[in-house]
PDB file of C-alpha atoms in Angstrom:
ATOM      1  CA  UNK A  28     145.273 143.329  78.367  1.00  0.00           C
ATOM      2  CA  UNK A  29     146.533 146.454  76.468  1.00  0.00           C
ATOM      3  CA  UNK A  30     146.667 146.035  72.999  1.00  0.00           C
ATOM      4  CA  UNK A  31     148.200 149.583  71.746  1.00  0.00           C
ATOM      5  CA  UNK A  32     150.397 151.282  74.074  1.00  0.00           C
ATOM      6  CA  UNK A  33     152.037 154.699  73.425  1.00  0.00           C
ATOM      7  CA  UNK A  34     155.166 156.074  75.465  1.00  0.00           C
ATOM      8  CA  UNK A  35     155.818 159.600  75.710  1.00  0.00           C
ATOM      9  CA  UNK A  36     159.086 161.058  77.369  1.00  0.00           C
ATOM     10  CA  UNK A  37     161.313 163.244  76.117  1.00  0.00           C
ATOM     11  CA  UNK A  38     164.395 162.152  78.763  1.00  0.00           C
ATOM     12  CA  UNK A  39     167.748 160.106  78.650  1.00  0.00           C
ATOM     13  CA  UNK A  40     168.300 157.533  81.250  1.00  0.00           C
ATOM     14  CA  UNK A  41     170.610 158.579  84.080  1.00  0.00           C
ATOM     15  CA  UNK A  42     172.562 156.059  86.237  1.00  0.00           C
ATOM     16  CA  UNK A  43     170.433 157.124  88.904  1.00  0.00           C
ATOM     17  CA  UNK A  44     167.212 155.203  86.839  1.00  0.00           C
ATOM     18  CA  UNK A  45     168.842 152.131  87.289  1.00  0.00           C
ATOM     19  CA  UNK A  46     167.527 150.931  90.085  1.00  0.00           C
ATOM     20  CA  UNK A  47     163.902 152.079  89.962  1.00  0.00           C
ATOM     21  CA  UNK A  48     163.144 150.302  86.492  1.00  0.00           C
ATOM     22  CA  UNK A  49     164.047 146.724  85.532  1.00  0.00           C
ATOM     23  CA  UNK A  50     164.254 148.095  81.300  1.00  0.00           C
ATOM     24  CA  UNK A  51     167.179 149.718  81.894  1.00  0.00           C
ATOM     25  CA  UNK A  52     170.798 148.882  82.152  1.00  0.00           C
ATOM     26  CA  UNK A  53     173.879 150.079  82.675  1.00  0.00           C
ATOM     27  CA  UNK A  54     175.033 150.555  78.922  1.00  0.00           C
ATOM     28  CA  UNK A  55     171.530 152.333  77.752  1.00  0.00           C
ATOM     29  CA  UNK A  56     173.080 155.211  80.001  1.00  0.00           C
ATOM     30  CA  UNK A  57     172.302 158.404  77.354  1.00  0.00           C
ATOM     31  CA  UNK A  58     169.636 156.666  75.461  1.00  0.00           C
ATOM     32  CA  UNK A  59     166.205 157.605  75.021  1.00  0.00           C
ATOM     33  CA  UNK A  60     163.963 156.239  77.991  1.00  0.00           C
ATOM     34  CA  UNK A  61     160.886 155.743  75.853  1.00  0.00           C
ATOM     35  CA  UNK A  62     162.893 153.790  72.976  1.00  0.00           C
ATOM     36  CA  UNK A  63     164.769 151.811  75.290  1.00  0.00           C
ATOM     37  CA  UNK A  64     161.395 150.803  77.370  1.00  0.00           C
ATOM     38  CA  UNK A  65     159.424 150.282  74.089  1.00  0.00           C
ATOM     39  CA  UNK A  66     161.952 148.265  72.851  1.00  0.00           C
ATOM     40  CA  UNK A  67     162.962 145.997  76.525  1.00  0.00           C
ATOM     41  CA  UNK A  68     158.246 145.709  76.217  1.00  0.00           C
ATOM     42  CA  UNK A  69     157.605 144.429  72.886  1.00  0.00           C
ATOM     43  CA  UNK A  70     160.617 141.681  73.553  1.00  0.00           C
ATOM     44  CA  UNK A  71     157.968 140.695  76.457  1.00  0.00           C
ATOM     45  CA  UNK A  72     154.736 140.996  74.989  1.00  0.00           C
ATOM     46  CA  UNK A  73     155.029 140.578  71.272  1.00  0.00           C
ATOM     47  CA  UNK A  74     151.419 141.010  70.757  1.00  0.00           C
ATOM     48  CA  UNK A  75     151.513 144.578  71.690  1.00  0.00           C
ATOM     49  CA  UNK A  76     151.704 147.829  69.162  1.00  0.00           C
ATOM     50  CA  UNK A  77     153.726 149.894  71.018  1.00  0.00           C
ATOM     51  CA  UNK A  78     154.505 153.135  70.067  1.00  0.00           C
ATOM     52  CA  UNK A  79     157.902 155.593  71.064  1.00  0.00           C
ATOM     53  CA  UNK A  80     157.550 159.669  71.803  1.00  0.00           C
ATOM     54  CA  UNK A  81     160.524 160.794  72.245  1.00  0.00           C
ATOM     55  CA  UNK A  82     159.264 164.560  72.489  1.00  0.00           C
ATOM     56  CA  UNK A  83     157.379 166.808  75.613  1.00  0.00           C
ATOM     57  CA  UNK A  84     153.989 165.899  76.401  1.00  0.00           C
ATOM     58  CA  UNK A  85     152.823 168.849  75.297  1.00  0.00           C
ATOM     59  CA  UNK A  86     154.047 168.336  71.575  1.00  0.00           C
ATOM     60  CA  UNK A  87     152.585 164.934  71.378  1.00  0.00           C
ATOM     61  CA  UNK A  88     149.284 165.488  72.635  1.00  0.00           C
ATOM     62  CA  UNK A  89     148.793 169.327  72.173  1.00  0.00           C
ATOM     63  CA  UNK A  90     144.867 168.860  72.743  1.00  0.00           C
ATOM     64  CA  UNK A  91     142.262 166.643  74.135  1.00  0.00           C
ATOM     65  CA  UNK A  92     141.264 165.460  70.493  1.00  0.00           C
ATOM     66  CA  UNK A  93     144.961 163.485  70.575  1.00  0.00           C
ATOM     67  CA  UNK A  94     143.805 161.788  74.221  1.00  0.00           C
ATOM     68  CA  UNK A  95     140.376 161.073  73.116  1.00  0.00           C
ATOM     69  CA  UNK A  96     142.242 157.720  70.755  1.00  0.00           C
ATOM     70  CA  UNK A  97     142.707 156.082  74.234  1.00  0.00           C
ATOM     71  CA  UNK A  98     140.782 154.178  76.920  1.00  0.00           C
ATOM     72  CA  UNK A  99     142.984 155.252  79.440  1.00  0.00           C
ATOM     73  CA  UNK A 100     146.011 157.212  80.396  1.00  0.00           C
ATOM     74  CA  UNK A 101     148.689 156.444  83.011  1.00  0.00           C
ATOM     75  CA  UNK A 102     150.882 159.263  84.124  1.00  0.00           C
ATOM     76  CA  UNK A 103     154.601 158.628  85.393  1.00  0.00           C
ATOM     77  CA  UNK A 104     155.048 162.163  85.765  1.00  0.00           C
ATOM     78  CA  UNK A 105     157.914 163.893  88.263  1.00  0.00           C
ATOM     79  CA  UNK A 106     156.729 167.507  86.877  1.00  0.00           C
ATOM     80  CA  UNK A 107     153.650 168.968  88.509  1.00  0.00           C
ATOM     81  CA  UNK A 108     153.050 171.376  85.984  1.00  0.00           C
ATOM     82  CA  UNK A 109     152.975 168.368  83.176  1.00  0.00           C
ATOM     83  CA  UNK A 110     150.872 166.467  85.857  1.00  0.00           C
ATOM     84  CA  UNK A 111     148.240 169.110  85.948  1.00  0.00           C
ATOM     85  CA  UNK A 112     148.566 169.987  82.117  1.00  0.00           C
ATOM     86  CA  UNK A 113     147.955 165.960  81.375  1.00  0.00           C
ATOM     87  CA  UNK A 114     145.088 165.890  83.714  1.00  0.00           C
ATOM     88  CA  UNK A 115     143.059 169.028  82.043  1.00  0.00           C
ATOM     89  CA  UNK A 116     143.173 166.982  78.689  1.00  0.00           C
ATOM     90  CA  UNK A 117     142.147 163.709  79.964  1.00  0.00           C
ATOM     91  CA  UNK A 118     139.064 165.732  82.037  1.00  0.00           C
ATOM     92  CA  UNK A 119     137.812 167.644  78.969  1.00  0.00           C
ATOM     93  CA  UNK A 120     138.816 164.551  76.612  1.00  0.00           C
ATOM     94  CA  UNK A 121     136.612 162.479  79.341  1.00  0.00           C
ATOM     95  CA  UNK A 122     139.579 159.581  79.181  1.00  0.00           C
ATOM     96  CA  UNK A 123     139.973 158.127  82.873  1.00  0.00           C
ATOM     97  CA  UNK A 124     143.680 159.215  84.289  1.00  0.00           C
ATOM     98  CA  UNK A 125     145.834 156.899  86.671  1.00  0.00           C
ATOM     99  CA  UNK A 126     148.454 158.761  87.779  1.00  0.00           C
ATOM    100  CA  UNK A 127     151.431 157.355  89.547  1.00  0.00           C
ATOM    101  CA  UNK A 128     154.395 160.123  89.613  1.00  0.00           C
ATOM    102  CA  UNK A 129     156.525 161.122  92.416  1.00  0.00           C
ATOM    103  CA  UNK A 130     157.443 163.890  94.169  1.00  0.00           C
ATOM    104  CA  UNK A 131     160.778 164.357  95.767  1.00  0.00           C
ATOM    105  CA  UNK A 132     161.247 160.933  97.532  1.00  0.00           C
ATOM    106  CA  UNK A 133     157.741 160.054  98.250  1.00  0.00           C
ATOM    107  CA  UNK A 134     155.427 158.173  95.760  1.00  0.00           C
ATOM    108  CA  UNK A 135     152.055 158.209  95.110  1.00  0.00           C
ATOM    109  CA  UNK A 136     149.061 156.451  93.089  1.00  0.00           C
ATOM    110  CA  UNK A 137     145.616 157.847  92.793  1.00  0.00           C
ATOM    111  CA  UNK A 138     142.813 157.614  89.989  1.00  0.00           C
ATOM    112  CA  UNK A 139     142.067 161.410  88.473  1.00  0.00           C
TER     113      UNK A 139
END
């Protein structure tokens, strides 16, 4: 399994989030999704390094040097312009990209 995980969102859970996550409940309402996630993870896999961006994609990985530290990348993205920006830095970083965002009130998964 994955040894070192890193989370990168820079959004609050809504009450809408509820129901499409089992990390969240109703009192993290307003709190960082990434912290709350990283925190709800490590209580399930203690063997795991996981580390908490609460920032834009763009700030945390601002080149493909910052993908090239992992294996693999999976994308949760809503934003198609952070979509396509992630997607150019795991190409020219040559890091395999599983992406797995939605788009309105479809879903999709493909390998990029």
């Amino acid at each position: 399994g994955f040894k070192n995980i890193s989370l990168v969102d820079m959004d609050t859970i809504d009450i809408s989030n509820l129901n499409r996550t089992f990390f969240f409940r109703r009192a993290d309402v307003n709190k960082s999704k990434v912290k709350v996630t990283g925190q709800r993870a490590t209580k399930m896999a203690n063997n795991v390094t996981l580390i908490s961006h609460s920032d834009s994609l763009e700030n945390v990985f601002s080149s493909p040097e910052d993908v090239k530290q992992f294996d693999l990348v999976f994308g949760a993205l809503d934003n198609i312009n952070a979509r396509i920006y992630l997607n150019r830095l795991c190409i020219l970083s040559r890091v395999p990209l599983i992406e797995s965002g939605t788009g309105d009130l479809t879903g999709c998964h493909q390998l990029l």
